[in-house]
Coordinates of C-alpha atoms (C1' of nucleotides) in Angstrom, one line a residue:
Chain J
X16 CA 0.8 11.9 3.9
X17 CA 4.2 13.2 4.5
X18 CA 4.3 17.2 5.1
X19 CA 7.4 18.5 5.8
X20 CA 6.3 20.5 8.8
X21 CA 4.2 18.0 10.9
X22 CA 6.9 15.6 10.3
X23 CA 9.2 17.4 12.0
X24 CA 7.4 16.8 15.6
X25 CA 8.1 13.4 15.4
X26 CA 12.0 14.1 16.3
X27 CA 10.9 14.1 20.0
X28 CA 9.0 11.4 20.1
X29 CA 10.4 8.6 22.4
X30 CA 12.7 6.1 21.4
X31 CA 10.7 2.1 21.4
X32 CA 14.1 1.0 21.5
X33 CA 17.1 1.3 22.5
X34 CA 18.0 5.1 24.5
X35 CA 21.7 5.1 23.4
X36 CA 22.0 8.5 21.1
X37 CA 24.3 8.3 18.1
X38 CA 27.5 5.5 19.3
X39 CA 31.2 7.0 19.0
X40 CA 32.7 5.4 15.5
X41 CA 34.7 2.9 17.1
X42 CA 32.2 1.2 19.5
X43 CA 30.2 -1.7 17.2
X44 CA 27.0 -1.1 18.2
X45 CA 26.1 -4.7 18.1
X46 CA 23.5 -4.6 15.5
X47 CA 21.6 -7.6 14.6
X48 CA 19.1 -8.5 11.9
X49 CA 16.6 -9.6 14.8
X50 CA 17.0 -6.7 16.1
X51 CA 16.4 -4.9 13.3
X52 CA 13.4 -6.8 12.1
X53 CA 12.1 -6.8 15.9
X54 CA 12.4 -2.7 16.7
X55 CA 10.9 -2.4 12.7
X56 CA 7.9 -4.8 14.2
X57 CA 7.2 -2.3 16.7
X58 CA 7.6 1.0 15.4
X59 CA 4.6 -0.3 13.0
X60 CA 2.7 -1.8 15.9
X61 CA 3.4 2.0 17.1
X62 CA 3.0 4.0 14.2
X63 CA 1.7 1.8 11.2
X64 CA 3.7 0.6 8.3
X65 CA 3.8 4.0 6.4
X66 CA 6.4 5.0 9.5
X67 CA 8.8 2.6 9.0
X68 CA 11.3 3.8 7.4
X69 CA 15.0 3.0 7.5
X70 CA 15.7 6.1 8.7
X71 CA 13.3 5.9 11.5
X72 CA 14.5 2.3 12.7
X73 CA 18.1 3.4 12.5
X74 CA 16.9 6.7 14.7
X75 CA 15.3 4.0 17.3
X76 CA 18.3 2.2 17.3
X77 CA 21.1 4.9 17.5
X78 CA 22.9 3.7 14.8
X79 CA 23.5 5.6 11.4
X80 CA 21.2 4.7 8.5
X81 CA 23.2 3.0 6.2
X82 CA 24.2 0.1 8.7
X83 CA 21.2 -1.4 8.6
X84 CA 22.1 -2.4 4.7
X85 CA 25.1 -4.7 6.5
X86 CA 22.1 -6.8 7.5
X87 CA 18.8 -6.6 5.9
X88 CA 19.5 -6.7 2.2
X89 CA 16.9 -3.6 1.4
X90 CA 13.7 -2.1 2.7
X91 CA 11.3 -4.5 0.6
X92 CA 13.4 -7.0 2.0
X93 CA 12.9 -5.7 5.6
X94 CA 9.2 -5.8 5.0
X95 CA 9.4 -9.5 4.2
X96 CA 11.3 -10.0 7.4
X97 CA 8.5 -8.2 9.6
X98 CA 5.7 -10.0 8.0
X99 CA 8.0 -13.2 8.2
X100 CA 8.2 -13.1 11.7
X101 CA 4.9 -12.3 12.3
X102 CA 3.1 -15.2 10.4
X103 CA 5.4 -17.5 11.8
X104 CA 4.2 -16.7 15.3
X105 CA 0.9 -18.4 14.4
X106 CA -0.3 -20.8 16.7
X107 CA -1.0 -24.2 15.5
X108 CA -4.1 -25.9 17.0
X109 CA -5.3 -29.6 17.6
X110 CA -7.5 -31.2 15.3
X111 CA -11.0 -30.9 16.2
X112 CA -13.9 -33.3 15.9
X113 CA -14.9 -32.3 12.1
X114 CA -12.0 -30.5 9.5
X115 CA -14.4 -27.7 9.4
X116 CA -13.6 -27.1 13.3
X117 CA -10.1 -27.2 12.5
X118 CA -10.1 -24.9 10.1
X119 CA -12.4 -22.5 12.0
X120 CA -10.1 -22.6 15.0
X121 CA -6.9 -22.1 12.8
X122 CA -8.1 -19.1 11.5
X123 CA -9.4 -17.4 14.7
X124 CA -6.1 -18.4 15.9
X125 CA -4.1 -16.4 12.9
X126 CA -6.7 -13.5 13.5
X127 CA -5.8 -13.1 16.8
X128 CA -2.1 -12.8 15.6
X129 CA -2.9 -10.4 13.1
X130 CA -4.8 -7.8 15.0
X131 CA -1.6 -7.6 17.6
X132 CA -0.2 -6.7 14.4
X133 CA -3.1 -5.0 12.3
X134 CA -0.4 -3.3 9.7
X135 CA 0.4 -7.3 8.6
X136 CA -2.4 -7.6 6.0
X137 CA -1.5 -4.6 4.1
X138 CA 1.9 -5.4 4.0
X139 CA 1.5 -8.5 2.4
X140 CA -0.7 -7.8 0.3
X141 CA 1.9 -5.5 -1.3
X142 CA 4.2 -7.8 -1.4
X143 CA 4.6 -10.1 -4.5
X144 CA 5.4 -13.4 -3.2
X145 CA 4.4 -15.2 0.0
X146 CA 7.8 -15.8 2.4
X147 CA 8.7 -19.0 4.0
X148 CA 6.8 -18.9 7.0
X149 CA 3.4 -17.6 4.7
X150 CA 4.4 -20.7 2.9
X151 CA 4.1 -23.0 5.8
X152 CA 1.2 -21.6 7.3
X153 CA -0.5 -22.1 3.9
X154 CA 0.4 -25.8 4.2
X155 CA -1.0 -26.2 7.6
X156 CA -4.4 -25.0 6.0
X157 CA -4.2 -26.9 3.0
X158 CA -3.4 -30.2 4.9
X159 CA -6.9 -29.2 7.4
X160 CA -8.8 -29.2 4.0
X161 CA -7.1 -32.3 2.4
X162 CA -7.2 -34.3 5.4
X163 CA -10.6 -33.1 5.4
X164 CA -11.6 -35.0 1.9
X165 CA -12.2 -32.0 -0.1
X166 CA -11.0 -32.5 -3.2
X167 CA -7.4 -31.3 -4.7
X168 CA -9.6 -28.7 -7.0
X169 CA -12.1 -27.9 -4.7
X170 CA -9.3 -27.1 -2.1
X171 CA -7.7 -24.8 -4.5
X172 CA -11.2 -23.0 -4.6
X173 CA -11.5 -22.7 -0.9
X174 CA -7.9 -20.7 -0.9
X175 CA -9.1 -18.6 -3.3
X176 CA -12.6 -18.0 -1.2
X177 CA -10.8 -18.0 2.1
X178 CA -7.8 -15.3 1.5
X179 CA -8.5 -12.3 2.4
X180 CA -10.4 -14.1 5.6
X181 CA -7.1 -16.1 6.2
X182 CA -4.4 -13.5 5.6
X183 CA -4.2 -11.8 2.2
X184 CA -2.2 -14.4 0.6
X185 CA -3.1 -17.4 -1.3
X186 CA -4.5 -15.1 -3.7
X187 CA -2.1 -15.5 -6.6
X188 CA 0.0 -18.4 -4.8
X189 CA 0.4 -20.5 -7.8
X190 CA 0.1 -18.7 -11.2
X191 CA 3.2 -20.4 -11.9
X192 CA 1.5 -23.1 -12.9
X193 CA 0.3 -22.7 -16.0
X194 CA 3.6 -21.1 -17.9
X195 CA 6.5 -23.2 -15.8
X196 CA 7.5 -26.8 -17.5
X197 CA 5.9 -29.6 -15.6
X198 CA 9.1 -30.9 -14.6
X199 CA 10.4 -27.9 -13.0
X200 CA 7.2 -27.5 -10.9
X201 CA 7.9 -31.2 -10.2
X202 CA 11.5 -30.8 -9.4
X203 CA 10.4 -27.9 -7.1
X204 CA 7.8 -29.4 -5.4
X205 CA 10.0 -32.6 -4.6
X206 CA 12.4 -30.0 -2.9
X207 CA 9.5 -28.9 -0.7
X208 CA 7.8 -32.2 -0.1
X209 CA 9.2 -32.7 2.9
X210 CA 8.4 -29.7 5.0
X211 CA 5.4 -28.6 2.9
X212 CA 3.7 -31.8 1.3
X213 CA 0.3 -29.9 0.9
X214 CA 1.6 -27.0 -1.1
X215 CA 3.8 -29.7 -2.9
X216 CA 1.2 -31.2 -4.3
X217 CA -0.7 -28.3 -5.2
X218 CA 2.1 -27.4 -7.6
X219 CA 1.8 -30.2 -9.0
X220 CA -1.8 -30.5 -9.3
X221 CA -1.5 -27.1 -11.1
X222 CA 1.8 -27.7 -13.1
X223 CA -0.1 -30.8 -15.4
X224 CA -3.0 -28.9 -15.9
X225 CA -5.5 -31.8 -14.8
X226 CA -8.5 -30.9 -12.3
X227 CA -7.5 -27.3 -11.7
X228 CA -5.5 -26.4 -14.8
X229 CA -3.7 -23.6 -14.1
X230 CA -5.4 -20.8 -12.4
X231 CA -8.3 -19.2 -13.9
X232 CA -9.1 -15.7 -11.8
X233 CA -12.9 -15.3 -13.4
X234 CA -13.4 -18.7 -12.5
X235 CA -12.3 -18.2 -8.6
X236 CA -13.9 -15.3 -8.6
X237 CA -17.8 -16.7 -10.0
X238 CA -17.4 -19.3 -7.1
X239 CA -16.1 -17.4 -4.3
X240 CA -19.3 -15.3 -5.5
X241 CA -21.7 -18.1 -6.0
X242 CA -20.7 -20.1 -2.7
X243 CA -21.7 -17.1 -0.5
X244 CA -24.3 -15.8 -2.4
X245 CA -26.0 -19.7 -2.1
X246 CA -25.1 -19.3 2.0
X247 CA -26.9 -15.9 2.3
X248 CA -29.8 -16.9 0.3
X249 CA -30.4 -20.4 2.7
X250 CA -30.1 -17.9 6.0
X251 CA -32.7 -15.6 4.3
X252 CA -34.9 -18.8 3.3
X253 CA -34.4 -20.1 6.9
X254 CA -35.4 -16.2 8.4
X255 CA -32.3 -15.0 9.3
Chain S
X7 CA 11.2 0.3 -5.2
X8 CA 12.5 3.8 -6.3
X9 CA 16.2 3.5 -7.7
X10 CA 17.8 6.8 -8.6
X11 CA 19.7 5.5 -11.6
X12 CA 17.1 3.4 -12.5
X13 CA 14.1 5.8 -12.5
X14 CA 16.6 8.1 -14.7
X15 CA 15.0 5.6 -17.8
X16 CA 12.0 7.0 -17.3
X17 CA 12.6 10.2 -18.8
X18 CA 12.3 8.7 -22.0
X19 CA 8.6 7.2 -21.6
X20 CA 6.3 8.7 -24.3
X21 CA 3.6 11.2 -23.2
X22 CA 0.6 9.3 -22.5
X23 CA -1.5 12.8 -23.1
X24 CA -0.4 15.9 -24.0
X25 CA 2.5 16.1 -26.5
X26 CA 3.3 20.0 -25.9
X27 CA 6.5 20.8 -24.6
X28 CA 6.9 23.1 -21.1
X29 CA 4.7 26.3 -22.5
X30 CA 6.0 29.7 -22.1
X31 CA 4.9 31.8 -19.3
X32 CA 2.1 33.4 -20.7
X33 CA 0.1 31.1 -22.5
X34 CA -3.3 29.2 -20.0
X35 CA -2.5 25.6 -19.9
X36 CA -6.2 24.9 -20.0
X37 CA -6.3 22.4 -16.9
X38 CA -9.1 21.2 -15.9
X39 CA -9.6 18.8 -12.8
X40 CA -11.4 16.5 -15.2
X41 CA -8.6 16.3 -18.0
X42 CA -5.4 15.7 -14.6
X43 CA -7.9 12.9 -13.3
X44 CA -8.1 12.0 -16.9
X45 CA -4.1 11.4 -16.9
X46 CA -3.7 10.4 -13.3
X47 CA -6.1 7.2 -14.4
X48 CA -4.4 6.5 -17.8
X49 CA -0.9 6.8 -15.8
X50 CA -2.0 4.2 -13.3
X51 CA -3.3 2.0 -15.9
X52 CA 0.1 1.9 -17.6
X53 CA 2.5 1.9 -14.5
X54 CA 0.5 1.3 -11.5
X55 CA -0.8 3.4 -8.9
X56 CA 2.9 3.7 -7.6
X57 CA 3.7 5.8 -10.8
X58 CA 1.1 8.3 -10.1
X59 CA 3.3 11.3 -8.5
X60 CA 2.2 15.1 -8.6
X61 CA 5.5 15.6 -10.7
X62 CA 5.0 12.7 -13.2
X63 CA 1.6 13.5 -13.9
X64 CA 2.7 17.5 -14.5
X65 CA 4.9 16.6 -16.7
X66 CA 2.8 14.1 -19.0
X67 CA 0.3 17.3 -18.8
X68 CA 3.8 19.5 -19.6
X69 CA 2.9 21.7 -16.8
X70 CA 4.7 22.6 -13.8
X71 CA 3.8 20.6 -10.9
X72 CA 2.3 22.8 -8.7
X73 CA 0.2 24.0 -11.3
X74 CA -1.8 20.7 -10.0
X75 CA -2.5 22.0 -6.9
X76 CA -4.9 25.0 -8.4
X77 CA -7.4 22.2 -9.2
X78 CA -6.7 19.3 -6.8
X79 CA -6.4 20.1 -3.0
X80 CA -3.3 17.1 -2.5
X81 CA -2.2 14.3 -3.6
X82 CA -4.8 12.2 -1.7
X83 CA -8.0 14.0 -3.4
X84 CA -6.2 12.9 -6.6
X85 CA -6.2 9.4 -5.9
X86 CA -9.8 9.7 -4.7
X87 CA -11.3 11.6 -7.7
X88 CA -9.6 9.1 -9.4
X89 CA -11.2 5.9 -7.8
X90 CA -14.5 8.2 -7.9
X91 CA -14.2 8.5 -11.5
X92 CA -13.8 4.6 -12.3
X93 CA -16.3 3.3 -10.1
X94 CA -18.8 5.8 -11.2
X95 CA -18.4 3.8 -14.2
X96 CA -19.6 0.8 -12.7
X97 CA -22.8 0.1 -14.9
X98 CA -25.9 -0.5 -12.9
X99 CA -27.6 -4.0 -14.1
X100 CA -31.3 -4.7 -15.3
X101 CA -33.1 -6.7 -12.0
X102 CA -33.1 -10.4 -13.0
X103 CA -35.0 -13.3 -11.8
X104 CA -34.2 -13.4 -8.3
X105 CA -32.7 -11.2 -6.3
X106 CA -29.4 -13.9 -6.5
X107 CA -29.2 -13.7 -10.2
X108 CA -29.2 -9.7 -10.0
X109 CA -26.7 -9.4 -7.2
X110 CA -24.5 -11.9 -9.0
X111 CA -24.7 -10.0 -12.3
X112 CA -24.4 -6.5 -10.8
X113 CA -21.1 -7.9 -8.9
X114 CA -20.2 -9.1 -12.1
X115 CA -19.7 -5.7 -14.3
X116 CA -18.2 -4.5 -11.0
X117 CA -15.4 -6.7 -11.9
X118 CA -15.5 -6.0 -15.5
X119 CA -14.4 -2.4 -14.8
X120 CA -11.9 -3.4 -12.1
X121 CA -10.0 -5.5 -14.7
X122 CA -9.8 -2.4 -16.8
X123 CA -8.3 -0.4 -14.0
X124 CA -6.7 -3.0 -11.6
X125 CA -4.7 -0.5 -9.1
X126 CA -8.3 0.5 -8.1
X127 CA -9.4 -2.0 -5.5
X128 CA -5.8 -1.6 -3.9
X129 CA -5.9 2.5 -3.5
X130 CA -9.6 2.5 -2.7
X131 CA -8.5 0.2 0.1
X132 CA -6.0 2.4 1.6
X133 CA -8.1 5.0 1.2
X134 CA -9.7 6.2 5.3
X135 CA -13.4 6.9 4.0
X136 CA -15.8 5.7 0.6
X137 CA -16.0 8.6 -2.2
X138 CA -19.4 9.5 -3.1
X139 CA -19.9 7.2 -6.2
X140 CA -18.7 4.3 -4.1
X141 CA -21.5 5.2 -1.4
X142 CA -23.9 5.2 -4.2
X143 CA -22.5 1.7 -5.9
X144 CA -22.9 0.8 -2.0
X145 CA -26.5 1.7 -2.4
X146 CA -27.4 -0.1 -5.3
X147 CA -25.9 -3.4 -3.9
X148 CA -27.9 -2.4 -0.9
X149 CA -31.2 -2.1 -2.8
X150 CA -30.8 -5.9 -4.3
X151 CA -30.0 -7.4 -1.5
X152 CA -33.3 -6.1 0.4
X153 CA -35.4 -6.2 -2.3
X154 CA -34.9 -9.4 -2.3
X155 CA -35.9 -9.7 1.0
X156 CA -32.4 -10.3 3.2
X157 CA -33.4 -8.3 6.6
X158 CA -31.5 -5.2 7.6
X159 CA -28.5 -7.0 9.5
X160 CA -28.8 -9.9 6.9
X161 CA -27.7 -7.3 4.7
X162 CA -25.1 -5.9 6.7
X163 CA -23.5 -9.0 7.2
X164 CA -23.6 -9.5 3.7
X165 CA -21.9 -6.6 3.3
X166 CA -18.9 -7.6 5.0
X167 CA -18.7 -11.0 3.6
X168 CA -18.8 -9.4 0.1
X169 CA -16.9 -6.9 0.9
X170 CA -13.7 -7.3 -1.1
X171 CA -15.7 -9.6 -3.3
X172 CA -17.4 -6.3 -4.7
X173 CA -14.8 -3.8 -4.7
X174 CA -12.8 -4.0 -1.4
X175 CA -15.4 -0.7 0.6
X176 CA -18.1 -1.7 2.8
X177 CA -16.0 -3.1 5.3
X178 CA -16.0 -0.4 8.0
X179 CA -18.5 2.0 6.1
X180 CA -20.7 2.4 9.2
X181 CA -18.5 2.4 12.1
X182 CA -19.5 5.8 13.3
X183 CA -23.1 4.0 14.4
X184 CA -21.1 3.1 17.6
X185 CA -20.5 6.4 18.8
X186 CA -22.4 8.8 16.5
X187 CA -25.7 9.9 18.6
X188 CA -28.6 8.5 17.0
X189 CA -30.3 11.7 16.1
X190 CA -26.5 13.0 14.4
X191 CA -27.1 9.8 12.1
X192 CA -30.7 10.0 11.6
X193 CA -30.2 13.9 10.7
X194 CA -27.6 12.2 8.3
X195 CA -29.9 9.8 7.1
X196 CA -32.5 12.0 5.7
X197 CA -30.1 13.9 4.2
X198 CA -28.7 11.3 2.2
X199 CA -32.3 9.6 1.9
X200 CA -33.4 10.7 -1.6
X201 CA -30.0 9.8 -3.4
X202 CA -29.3 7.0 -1.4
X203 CA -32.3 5.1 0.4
X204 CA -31.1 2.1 1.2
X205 CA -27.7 3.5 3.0
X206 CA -29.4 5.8 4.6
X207 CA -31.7 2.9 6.3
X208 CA -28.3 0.9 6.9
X209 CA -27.1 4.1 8.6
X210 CA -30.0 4.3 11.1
X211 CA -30.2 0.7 11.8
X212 CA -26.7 0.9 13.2
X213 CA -27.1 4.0 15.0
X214 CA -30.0 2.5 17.4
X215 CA -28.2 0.0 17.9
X216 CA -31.3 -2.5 17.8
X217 CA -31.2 -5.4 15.2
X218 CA -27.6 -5.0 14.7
X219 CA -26.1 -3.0 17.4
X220 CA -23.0 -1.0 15.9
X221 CA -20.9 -3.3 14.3
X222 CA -18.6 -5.9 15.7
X223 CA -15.3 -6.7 13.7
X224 CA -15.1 -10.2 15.7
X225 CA -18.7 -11.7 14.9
X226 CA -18.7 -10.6 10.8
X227 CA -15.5 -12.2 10.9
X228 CA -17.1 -15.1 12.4
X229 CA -20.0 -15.2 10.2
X230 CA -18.0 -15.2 6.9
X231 CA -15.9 -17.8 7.9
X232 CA -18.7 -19.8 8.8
X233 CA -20.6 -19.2 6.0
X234 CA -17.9 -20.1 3.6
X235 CA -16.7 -23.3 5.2
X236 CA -20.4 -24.4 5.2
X237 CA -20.4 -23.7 1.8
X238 CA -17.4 -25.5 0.9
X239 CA -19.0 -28.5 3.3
X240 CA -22.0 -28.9 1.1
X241 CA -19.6 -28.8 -2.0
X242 CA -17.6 -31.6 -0.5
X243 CA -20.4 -33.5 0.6
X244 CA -22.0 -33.3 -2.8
X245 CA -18.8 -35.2 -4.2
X246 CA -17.2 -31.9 -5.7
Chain W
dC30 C1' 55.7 -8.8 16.6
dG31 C1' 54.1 -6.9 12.2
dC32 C1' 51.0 -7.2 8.6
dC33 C1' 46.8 -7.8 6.2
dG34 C1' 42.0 -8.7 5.2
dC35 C1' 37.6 -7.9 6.4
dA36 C1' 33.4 -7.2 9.1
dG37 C1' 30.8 -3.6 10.7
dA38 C1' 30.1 0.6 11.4
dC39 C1' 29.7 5.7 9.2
dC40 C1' 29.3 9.4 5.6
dT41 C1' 28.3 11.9 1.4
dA42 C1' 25.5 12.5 -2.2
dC43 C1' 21.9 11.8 -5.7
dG44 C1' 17.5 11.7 -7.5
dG45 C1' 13.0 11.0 -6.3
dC46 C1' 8.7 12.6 -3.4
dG47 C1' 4.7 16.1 -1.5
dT48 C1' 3.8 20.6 -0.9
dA49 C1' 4.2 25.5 1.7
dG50 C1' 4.7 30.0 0.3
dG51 C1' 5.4 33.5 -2.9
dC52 C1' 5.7 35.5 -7.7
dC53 C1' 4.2 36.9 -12.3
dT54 C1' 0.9 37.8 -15.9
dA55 C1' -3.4 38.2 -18.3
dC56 C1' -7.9 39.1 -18.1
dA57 C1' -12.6 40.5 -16.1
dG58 C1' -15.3 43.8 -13.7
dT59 C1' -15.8 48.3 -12.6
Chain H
dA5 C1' -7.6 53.1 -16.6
dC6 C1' -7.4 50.5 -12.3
dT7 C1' -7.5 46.7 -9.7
dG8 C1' -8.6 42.0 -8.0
dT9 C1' -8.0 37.5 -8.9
dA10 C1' -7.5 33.1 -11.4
dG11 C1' -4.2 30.3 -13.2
dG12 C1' -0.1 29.5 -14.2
dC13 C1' 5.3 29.2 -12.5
dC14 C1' 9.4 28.9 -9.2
dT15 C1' 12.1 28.0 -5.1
dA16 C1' 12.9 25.6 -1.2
dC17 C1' 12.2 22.3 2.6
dG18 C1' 12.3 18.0 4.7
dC19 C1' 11.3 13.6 3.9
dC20 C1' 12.5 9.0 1.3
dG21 C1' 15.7 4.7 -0.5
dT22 C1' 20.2 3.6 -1.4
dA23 C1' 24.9 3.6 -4.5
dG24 C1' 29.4 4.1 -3.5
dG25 C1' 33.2 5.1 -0.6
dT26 C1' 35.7 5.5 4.0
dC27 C1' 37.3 4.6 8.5
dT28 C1' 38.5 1.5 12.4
dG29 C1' 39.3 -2.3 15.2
dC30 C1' 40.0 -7.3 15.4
dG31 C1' 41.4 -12.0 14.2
dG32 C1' 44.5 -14.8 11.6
dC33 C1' 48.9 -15.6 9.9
dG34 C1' 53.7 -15.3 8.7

DNA sequence: CGCCGCAGACCTACGGCGTAGGCCTACAGT
DNA sequence: ACTGTAGGCCTACGCCGTAGGTCTGCGGCG
């Protein structure tokens, strides 16, 4: 982990950044929160996520650590910006000739975002609630499935089976469910009908309690387990 | 995360172990490995694995801190004597009917004793290499799966989709069969062969690289999702 | 022109962390 | 009785996040 006297060889290395040393105090240094989010982005690409530390960005950047707090509200929330910007860099493909296609392709198409950025995974899966951009991603996938004809409950299954191979999230997306009032989840889904119908109604589908009724984690877990247990037993059957 | 003023409420926690104060000088603490491992696990039950700090755990053990250190090499054995501990608990199943039924049940108490200690799965993860009792919990999923007649690479890809299914190891347990020469591994092998058969095999099959030739992130990846959106296919086509 | 407010930077300091290196004491082996 | 060592303790270092305060230049306004 950290050790005081390793650590110190890390003061040479080079900066990923910017090369200006510390600024004189009257010059504004012209600090943005892309910036920050962008130079954070890299020295994990660099160093891993364990590295990033708002001493170390403000190092890259020549600027004093405290100033970053002027934009970024706090480390967590500089997390949530890196894994933010990174998700939202997902490409989006075309529909193919079956939703299973689709969904395949969308998913080797997130892949190959996430290992330029391996760190991603772990950092969101620390992180309690999925940001905007996880958000919309997560609609893109549940409107392949829907549009798809699965079912609303047997969609809410394949999250569950599909996380970790998606991203990490969608694990614990809607736990909400089963303690909020139906008409706050219904309020709250109207809000985000328009730019994320699919997750929309999946609050609501959860909210009333109907097919999915809330969330129940030894159930998700007994499919998940079942579904692939019932795929490796057919390719046995079928010799390998 | 850690607030200064904040954390300062934390002084007031109740010991979760030992109620003696700081002892005087002279008197043995008594400290065994076993009885800090013992309190590492019940503090990480309470507050999470976060909470678990050389310093926190001295003190519920009212001891000094690096008093730790005389039966723990760091920090990070800690947290892997720790994960050792709980998923050496893991019971071991009677076989069932079929090698499915088994499998599932086995997978089953593994989750029974990850709900009792839910910060495991997430610090085993993090953790570089598997502790000895996960290699052996490897083995015994190992043993069902070809005893029931999967074939070696079967197996192996079962491992990986599985994976965080069972506990979150077995994803990159055997990546040194890319590089490691084959007689290193096979040396390896019958070493481990009496304790662990089953990984042992899984070991040399890698190392040859024959039926499944190292161990390529890209194609397990591929075959999970596959086999899950097939899954999810039948399901849909079966009306639900 | 003079004044003020404020944005954007900097600085100090605090309490936490892991742990290197050394010290002190009691006891076991000779 | 002597001595080595095991098992505690202590100090100190360099990290970490961040609360709270300070300085400075600029734009707006009388």
């Amino acid at each position: 982990m950290q050790t005081g006297s390793c650590a110190r060889s890390t003061g040479t290395r080079p900066r990923l950044w910017r090369v200006t040393t510390r600024r004189s105090r009257t010059a504004p240094a012209g600090l943005t929160r892309e910036g920050i989010v962008d130079v954070a982005i890299r020295v994990a690409d660099a160093d891993g996520p364990t590295a990033v530390s708002m001493r170390r960005i403000a190092q890259e950047l020549g600027v004093d650590p405290m100033s970053l707090y002027r934009h970024i509200g706090a480390k967590d929330g500089l997390l949530d910006l890196m894994t933010d910007t990174v998700v939202a860099g997902i490409e989006r493909v075309e529909p193919g000739a079956t939703w299973v296609e689709t969904a395949r392709e969308q998913m080797l198409a997130a892949r190959r975002t996430m290992l330029r950025h391996p760190w991603t995974a772990e950092v969101v899966k620390a992180r309690p609630i999925p940001t905007p951009a996880a958000l919309r991603y997560v609609d893109t996938i549940l409107g392949i499935l829907r549009g798809g004809g699965l079912s609303l409950d047997l969609t809410h299954h394949a999250l569950h089976v599909l996380g970790s191979r998606i991203l990490g999230f969608g694990q614990n997306l809607f736990d909400e469910g089963a303690d909020t009032p139906p008409e706050v989840a219904a309020a709250r889904a109207a809000g985000l009908a328009h730019e994320m119908p699919w997750v929309a109604e999946m609050i609501v589908g959860s909210a009333h309690g109907g097919a999915l009724g809330g969330c129940d984690d030894d159930a998700e877990f007994v499919f998940s387990l079942d579904l692939i247990l019932e795929g490796l037993e057919h390719r046995r059957a079928a010799g390998r």
